[in-house]
Every structure is written in C-alpha cells, then in structure tokens.
Short mmCIF file of C-alpha atoms and ligand atoms in Angstrom, two decimals:
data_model
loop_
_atom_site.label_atom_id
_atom_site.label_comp_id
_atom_site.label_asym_id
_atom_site.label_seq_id
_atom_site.Cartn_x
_atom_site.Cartn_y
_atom_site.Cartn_z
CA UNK K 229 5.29 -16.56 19.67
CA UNK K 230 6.95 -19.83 20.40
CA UNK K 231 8.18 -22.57 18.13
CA UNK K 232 7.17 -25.43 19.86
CA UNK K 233 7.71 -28.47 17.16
CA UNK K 234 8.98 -28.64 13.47
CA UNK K 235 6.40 -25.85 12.17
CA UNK K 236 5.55 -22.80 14.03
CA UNK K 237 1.98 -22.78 15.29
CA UNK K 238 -0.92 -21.77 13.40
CA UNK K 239 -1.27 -17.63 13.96
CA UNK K 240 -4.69 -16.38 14.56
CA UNK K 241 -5.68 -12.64 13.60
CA UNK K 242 -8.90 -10.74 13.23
CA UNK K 243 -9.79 -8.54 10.40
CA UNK K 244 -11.66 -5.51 10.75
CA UNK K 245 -13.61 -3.95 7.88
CA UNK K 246 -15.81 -5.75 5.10
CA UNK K 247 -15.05 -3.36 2.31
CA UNK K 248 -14.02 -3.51 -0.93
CA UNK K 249 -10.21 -4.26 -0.15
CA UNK K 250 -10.51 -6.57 2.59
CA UNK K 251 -11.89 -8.80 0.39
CA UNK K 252 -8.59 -9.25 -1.12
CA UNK K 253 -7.04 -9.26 2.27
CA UNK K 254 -9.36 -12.11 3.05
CA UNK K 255 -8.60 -14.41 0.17
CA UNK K 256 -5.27 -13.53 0.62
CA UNK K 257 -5.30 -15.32 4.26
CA UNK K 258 -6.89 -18.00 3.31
CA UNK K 259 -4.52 -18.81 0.72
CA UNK K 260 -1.72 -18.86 3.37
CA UNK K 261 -0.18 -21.15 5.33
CA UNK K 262 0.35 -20.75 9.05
CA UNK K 263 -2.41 -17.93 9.46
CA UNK K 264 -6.10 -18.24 10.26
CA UNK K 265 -8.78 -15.65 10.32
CA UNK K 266 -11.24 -16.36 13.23
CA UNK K 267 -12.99 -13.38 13.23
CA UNK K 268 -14.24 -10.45 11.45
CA UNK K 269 -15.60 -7.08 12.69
CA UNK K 270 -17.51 -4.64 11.04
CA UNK K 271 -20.06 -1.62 12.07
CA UNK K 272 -22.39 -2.57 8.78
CA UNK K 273 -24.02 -5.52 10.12
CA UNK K 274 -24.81 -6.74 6.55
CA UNK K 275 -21.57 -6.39 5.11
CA UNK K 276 -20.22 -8.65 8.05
CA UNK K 277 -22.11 -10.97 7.81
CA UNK K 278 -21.75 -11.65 4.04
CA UNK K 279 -18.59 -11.86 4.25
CA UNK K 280 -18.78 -14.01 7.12
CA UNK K 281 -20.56 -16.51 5.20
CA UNK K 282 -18.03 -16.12 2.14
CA UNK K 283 -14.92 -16.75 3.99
CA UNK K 284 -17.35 -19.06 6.38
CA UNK K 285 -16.12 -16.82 9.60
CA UNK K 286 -18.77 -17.54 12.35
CA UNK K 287 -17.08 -15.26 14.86
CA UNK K 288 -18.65 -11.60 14.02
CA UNK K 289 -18.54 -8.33 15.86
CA UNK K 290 -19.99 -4.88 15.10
CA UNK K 291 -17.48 -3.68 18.29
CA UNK K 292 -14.17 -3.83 18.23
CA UNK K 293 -14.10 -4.12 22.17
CA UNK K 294 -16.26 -6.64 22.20
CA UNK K 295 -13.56 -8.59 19.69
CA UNK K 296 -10.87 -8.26 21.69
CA UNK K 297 -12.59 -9.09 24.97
CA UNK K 298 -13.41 -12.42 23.22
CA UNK K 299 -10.81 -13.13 21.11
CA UNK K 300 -7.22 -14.70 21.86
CA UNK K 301 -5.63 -13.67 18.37
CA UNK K 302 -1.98 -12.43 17.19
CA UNK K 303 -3.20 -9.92 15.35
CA UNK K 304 -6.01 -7.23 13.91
CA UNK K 305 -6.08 -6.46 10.57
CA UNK K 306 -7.49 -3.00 10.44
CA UNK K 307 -8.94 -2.53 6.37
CA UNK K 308 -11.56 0.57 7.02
CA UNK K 309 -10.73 3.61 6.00
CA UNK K 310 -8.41 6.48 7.79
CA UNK K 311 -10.62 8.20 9.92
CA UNK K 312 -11.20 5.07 12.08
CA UNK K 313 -7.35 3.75 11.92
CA UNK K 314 -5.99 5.15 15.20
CA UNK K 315 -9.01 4.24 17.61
CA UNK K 316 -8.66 0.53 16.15
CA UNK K 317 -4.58 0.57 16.48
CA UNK K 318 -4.52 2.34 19.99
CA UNK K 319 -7.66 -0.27 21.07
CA UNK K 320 -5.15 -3.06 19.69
CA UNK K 321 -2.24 -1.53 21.16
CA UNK K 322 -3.81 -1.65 24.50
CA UNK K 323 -4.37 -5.15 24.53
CA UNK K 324 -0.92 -5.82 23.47
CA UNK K 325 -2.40 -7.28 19.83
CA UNK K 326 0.15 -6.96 17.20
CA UNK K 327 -1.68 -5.23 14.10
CA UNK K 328 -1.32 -4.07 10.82
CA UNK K 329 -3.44 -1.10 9.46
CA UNK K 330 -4.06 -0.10 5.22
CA UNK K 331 -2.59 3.08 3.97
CA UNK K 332 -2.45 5.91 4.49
CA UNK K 333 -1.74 4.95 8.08
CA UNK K 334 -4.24 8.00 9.15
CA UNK K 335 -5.83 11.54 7.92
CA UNK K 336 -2.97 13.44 9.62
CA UNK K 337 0.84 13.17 11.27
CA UNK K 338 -0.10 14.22 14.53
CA UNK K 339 -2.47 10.81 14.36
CA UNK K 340 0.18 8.60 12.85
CA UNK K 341 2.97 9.87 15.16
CA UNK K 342 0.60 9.25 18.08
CA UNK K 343 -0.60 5.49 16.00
CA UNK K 344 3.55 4.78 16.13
CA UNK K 345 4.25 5.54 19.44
CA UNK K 346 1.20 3.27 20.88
CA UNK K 347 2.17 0.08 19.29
CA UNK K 348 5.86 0.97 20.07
CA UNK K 349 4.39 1.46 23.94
CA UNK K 350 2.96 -1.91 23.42
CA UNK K 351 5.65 -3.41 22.02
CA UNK K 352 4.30 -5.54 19.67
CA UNK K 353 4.35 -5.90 15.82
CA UNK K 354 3.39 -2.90 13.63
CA UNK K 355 3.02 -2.87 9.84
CA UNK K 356 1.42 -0.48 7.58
CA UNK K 357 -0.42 -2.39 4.83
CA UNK K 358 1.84 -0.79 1.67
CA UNK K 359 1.89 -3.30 -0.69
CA UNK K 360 2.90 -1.58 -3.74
CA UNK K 361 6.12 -2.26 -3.43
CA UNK K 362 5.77 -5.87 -3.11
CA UNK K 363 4.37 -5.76 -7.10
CA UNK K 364 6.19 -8.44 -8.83
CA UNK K 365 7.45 -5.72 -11.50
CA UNK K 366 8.63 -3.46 -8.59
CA UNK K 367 10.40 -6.46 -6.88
CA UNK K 368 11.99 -6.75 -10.51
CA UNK K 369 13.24 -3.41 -11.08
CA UNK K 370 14.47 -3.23 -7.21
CA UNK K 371 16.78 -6.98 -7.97
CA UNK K 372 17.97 -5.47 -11.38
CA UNK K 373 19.34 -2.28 -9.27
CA UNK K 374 20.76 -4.84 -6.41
CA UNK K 375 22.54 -6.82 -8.93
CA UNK K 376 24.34 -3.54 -10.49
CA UNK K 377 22.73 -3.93 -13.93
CA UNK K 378 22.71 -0.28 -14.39
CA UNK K 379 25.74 0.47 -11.96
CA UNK K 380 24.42 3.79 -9.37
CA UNK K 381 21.06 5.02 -10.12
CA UNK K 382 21.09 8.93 -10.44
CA UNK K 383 17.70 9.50 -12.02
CA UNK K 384 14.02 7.92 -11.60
CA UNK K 385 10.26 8.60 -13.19
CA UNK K 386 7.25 6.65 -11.23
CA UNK K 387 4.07 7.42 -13.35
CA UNK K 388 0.31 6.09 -12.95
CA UNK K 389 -1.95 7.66 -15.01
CA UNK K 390 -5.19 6.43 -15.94
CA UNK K 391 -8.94 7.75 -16.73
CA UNK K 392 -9.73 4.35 -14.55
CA UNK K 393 -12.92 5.34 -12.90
CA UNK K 394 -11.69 4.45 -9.18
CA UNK K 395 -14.75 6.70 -7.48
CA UNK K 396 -17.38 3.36 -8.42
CA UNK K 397 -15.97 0.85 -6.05
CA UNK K 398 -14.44 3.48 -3.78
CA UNK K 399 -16.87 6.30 -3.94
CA UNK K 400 -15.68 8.13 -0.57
CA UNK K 401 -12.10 9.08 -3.02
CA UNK K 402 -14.02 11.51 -4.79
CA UNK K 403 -15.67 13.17 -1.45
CA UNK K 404 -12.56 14.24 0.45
CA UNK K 405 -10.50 17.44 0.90
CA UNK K 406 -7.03 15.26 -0.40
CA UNK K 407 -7.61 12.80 -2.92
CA UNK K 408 -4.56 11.45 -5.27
CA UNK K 409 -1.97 11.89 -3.32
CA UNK K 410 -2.87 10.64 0.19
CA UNK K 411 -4.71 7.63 -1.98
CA UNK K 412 -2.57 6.57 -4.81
CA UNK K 413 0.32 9.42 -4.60
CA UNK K 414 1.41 7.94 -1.29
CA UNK K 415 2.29 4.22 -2.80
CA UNK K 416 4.87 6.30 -5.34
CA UNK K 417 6.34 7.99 -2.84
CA UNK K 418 6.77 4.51 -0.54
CA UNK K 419 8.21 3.20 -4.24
CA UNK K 420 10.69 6.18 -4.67
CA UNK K 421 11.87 5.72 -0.99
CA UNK K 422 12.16 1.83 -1.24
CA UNK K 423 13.80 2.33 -5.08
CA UNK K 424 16.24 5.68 -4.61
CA UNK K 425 16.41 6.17 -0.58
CA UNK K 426 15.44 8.43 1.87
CA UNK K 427 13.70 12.35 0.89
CA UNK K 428 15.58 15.46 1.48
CA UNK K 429 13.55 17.52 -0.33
CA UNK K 430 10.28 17.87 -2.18
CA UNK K 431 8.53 20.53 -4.64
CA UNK K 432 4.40 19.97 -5.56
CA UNK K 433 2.30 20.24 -7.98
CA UNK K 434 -1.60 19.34 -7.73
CA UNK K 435 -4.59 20.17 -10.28
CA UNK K 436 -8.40 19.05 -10.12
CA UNK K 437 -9.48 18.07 -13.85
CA UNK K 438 -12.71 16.36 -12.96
CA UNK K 439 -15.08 18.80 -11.73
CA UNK K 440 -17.32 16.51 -9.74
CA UNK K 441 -14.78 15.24 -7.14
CA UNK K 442 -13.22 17.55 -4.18
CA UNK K 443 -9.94 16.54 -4.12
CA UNK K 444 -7.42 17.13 -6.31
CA UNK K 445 -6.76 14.60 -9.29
CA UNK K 446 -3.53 15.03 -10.95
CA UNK K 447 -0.11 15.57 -8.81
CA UNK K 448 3.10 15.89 -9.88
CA UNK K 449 6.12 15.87 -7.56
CA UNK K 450 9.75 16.42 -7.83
CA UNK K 451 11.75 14.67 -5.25
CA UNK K 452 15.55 15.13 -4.10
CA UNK K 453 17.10 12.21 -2.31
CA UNK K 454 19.38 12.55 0.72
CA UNK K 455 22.28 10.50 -1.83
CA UNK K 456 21.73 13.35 -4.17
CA UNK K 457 19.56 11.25 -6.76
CA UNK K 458 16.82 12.91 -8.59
CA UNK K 459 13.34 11.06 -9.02
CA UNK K 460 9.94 12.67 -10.41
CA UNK K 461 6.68 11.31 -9.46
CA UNK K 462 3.75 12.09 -11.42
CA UNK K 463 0.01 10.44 -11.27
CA UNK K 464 -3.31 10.97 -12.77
CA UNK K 465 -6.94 10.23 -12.67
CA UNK K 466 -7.55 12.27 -15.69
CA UNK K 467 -5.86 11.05 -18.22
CA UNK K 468 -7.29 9.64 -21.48
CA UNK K 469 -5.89 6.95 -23.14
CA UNK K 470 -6.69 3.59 -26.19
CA UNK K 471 -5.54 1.24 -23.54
CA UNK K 472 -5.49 1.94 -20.10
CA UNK K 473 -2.50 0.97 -17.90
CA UNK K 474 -4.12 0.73 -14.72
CA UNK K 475 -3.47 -0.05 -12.48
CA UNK K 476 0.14 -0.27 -13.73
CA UNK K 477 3.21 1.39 -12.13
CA UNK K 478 5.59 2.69 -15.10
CA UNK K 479 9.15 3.49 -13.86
CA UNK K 480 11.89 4.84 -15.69
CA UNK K 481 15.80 4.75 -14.12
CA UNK K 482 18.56 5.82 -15.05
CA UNK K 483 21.83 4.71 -13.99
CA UNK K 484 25.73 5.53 -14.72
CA UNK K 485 26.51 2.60 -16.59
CA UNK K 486 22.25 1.53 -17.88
CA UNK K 487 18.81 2.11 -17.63
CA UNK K 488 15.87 0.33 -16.85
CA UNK K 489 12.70 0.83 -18.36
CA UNK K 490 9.43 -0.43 -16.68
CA UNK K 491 6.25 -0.17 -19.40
CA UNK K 492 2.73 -1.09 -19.92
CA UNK K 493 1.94 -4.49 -19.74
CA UNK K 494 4.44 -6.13 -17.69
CA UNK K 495 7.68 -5.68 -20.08
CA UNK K 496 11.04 -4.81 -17.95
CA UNK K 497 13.64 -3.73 -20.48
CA UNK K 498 17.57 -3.84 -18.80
CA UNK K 499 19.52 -1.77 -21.35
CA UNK K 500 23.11 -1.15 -20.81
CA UNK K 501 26.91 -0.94 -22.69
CA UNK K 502 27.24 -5.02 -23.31
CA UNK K 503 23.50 -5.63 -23.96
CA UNK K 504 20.14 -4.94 -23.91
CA UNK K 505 16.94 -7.60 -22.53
CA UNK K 506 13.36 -7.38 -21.83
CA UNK K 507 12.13 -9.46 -18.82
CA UNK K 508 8.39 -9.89 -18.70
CA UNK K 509 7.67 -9.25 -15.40
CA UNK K 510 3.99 -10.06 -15.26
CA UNK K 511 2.31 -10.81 -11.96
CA UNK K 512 0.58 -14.31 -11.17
CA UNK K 513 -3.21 -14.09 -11.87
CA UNK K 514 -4.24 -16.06 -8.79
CA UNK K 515 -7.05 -17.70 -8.69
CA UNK K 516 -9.15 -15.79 -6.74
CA UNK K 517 -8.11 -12.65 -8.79
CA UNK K 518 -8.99 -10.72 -11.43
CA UNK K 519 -7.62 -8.27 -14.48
CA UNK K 520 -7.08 -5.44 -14.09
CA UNK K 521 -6.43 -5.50 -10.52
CA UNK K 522 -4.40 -8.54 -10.32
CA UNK K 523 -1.16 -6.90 -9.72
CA UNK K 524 -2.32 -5.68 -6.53
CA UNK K 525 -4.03 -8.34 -5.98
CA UNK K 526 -0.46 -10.33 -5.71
CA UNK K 527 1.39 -7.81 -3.79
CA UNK K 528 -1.57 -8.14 -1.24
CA UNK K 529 -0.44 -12.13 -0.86
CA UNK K 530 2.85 -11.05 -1.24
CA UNK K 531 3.00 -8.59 1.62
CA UNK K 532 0.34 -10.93 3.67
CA UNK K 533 3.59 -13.68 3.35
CA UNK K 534 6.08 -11.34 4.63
CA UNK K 535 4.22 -10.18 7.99
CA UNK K 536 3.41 -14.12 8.84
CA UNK K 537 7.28 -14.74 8.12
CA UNK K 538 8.03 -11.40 10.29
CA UNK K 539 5.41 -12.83 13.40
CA UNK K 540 6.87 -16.34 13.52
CA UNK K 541 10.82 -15.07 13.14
CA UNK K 542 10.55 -12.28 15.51
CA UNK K 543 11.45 -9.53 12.04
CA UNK K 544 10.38 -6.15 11.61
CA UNK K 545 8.20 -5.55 8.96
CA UNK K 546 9.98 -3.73 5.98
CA UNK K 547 6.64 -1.29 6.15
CA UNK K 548 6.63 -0.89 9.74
CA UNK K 549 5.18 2.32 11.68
CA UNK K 550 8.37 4.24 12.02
CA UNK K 551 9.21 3.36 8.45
CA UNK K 552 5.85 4.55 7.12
CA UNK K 553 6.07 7.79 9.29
CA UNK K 554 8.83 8.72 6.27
CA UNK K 555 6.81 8.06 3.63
CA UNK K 556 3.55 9.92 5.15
CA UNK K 557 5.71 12.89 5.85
CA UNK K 558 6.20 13.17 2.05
CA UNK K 559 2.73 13.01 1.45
CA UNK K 560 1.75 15.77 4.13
CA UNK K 561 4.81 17.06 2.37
CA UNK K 562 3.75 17.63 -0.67
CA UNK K 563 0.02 18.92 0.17
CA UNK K 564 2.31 21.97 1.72
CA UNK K 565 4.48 22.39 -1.22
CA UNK K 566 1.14 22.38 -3.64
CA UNK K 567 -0.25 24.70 -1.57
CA UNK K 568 2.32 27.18 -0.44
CA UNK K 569 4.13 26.72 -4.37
CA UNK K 570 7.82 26.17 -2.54
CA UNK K 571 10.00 23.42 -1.86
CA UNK K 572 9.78 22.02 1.13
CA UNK K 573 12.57 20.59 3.10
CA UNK K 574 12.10 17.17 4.98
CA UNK K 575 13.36 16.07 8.08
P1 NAD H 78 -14.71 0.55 2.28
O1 NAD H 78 -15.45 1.80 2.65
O2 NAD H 78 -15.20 -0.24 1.10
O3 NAD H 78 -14.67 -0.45 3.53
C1 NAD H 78 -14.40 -0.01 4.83
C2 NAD H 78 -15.25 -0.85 5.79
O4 NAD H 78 -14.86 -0.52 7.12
C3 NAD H 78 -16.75 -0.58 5.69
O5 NAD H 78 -17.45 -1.81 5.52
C4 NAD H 78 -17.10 0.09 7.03
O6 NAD H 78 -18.41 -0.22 7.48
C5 NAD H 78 -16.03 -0.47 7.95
N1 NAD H 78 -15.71 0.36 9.13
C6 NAD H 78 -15.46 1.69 9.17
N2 NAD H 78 -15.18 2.07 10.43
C7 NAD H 78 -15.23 0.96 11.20
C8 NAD H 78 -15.03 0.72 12.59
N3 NAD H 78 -14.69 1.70 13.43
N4 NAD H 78 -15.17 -0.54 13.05
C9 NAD H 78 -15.54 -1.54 12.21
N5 NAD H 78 -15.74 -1.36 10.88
C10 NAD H 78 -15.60 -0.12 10.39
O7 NAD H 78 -13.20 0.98 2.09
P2 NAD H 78 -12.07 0.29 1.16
O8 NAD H 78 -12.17 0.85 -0.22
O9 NAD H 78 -12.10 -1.16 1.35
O10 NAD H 78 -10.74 0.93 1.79
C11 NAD H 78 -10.28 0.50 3.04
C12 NAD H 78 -8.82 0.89 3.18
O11 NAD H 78 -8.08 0.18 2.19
C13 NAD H 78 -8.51 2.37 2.95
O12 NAD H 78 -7.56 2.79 3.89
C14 NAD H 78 -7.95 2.41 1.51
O13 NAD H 78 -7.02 3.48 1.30
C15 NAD H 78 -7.25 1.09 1.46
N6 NAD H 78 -7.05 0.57 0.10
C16 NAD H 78 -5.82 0.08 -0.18
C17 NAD H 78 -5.54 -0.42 -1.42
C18 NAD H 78 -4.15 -0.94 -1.67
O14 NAD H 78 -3.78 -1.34 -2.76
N7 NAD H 78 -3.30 -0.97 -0.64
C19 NAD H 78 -6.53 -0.44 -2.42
C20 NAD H 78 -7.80 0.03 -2.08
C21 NAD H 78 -8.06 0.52 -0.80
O1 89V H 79 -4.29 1.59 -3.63
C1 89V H 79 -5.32 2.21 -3.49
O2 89V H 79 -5.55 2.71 -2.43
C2 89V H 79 -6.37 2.28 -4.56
C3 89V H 79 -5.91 2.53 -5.95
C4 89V H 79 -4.72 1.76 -6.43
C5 89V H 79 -7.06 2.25 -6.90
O3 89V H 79 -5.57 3.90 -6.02
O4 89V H 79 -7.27 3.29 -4.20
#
C-alpha cells in the first residue's frame, strides 16, 4: 500500500465466519484505527446477517467467490474453523488478497505447507491469528527475560488447566479425533517457542478424562530447545479446582541468576539475588469485553494492532505462515509422540 499524505490510508478487509470468535475479531476492528471491515461472509445466512446488523456491515456474502469478485479489500480475515482454512487462503491467495487465518492454521501439515506456499506464490501478507502470545502477562514475562532480570533462562513450565466447560460455546471441540492439543495445546507450544526458542525435540503425553468428548483432554509435553533449555508444557480440561484460572496462562522460569513466576490472577513475581517484586500484570478489560475471557479478548486487539502496523510498514507478521509451520509441526509432533510413546525429533 502507498502512503500518500501524513496518515496511511484507511485499509479495508473482509471477515469470513460469524462464529463465536469473530465476534471478538469484529469488535476488535472496529476499535482500530486505520482498518475498516466492509464486508462479512458466512455460509449460515442467519448468523451473517446478525452480525451484519451488529457491526452494521451491509455488504454480506454466503460465497466467498462472490466476495472477492465484488470486493476491492487488503485483506480476508478467515475465523471458521480448520477444515475450511485452506480453500479460503488459496481462494485469497489467488486474488493476490493478503489474509490472515485463526489457529490451528489447518487439520494437517500437508494442508498448511501447501496454505504457506500459496500466499508465498502470491506474495502478499500472511499471518496466522496466534494471539496468545500477545497476552499482556506473556508480553510481561517475555520484557522481564529481554531486560536480563533472571540472566539466561534454562528451565520453563506453561500450564492451563481448568474444568472450564469450553464444549458450550464451542461444541465441535468435544466432536473431533484431536482435541487439546491442536485447540489450546498449540498456543503453549507458540508460547514456549516465542519464550525459550526454537524445538529440537519433543516427548507426549495425552489422556481422555471426560468420557463424553472424542478427543483427548489432558496433554502433557516435554520439550527440548535447540539452545539446550528445558521447558514442560502441560494443559487440562479436567481439572477441578475452588477458583478456576481460566483462561489463565501460568508460567514458571527459571533462570541462572532469577526466576520468574507467572500465577493466577494476573500477579508476575521477578525474584532474583538483589531483590524480589510482584508486577500485576492484569490485562485491560475493554469495553466491549468480558471476565473471564478478557485476556484474550486483549491479545485479539493486540495482535489485530500489529498486522495493521505490519500492512501499512511493509513488516512481516511475527506469526506469519512460515513461522507458524514451526509451531504446527510441534503439535503434529506431539500427536506422534502420544501415540507411538517415543521422543520425537523435530526438524
Ligand atoms: P464457530 O463454529 O462458532 O464459527 C465458525 C463460522 O464459520 C460458522 O458461523 C460457520 O457457518 C462459518 N463457516 C464455516 N465454513 C465456512 C465457509 N467455507 N465459508 C464461510 N463461512 C464458513 O467457530 P469458532 O468457535 O468461532 O472458531 C473459529 C476459529 O477460531 C477456529 O479455528 C478456532 O480454533 C479459533 N478460535 C481461536 C481462539 C483464540 O483465542 N485464538 C479462541 C476460540 C476459537
Ligand atoms: O483459543 C482457543 O482456541 C479456545 C480456548 C482458549 C478456549 O481453548 O478454544
């Protein structure tokens, strides 16, 4: 895009899918400057058009052909769920329509190798929509590291574990062959890379607790980093507790001259040989949010910010395709680990 005057011009994307997330996605937009969202796509015909009228988006399409034969826009933001992602990014990549898609970037690496090389073909903008690590407390944790605080990590935990019941708003979770790690696994993973580096190895666990789902429901994974660091990732949809965490990240590092010590509700404690602090690290409730999920809620806006600044500077997206090929391998990864019970070696 061109700069033209003192502010870059207005970009104009399309979203496709009316679910549950999008609606985030949506109220995310609209609290942004520089973006608009002109149009909205969706094969449930009622769905699109309430939330056309909520976001008051007059431009509707059950086709995604039919969008981009009509639409000039900058970019598609694909929010429906895996199975559809790489017919929506190959139709954008074909039109040369930058796009972002939501995790996991597709049901299978052959798909999100194929997804990559598209929008690389095309040569526009790729990101995939991985926004845990733009959680305030994340962001925290990640600056404490940068600014030596603890001197070299060596050692890190990443734990979400909750009895949340995530199957009522998102009811296909509990229907599919791979449930907590592709869903919720994968954002720990993306953490752990973005935290402690690139994965040179990785050993699996995975149980099913809950009976009624098909998927598995607990996963625990131990991961070792090309620098040699250790982290262990462990999450849970089965877990019982007085006061939930979710959907709270807890992270634990250890480093060779501190530690850092992420816990429930929002407290960052920075412990090392001169001193010891806690930093509350609690997201913004904005004002279209609510508790519990406001934490996502933020990164949503957060990472929303960072792909407008990435369009109208020319940047890569930190969470762009090739990046998120590494942390999908983990997750396809670990399904082979869990299942064959060996480690698995990463390349
Ligand atoms: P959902 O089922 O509520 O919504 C998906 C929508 O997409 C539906 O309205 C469906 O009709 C529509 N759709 C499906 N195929 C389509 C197609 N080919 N063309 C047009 N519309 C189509 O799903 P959801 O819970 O909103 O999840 C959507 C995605 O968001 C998933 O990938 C999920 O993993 C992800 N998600 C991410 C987070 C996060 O924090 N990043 C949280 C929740 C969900
Ligand atoms: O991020 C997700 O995809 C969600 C949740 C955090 C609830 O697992 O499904």
């Amino acid at each position: 895009m061109t700069n033209t005057g003192s502010s870059p011009k207005i970009l104009h994307g399309a979203v496709v899918g009316c679910g549950f997330f999008a609606l985030n996605q949506l109220e995310a937009w609209r609290a942004l400057d520089g973006v608009e969202i002109v149009a909205l796509c969706d094969t449930n015909e009622t769905r699109l058009a309430e939330t056309g009228a909520r976001f008051g988006i007059t431009r509707l399409y059950t086709d995604i052909e039919a969008l981009l034969d009509d639409e000039a826009i900058d970019f598609l933001d694909i929010a429906t769920t895996p199975p559809s992602h790489r017919i929506l990014v190959e139709a954008a990549a074909r039109r040369g329509v930058a796009a972002i898609c939501q995790k996991p970037i597709a049901p299978s690496l052959a798909d999100a190798r194929a997804m990559v090389e598209a929008m690389a073909t095309s040569g526009r903008p790729f990101m995939i929509h991985e926004n845990f690590r733009w959680q305030t407390p994340v962001l925290a944790l990640k600056a404490q590291i940068a600014e030596g605080a603890v001197g070299l990590p060596f050692w890190c935990r990443i734990s979400f574990r909750s009895g949340y019941d995530v199957y009522a708003q998102q009811p296909y979770l509990a229907k599919g062959e791979r449930f907590i790690i592709e869903d919720l696994g994968i954002h720990l993973l993306d953490v752990a890379r973005f935290l402690m580096g690139d994965v040179a190895s990785l050993w699996a666990r995975t149980q099913r607790v809950n009976e009624t789902i098909k998927g598995e429901d607990v996963a625990t994974i131990m991961l070792g980093h090309v620098n040699g660091t250790t982290s262990v990732i462990d999450c849970s949809y089965a877990s019982t507790f007085e006061r939930d965490p979710f959907p709270q990240t807890l992270i634990e590092i250890d480093g060779t001259s501190g530690s850092l010590r992420l816990t429930q509700d929002y407290k960052l404690l920075v412990m090392n040989k001169s001193s010891d602090r806690t930093l509350d690290v609690t997201p913004l409730l904005l004002d279209w949010a609510q508790k519990p999920w406001f934490n996502i809620q933020e990164s949503v806006l957060n990472i929303q910010r960072h792909w407008v600044k990435c369009l109208q500077t020319e940047a890569e997206p930190f969470t762009n395709g090739r990046d998120n090929l590494k942390t999908f391998a983990l997750v396809e990864a670990a399904y082979e680990s869990a299942s064959a019970g060996r480690i698995i070696e990463v390349s």
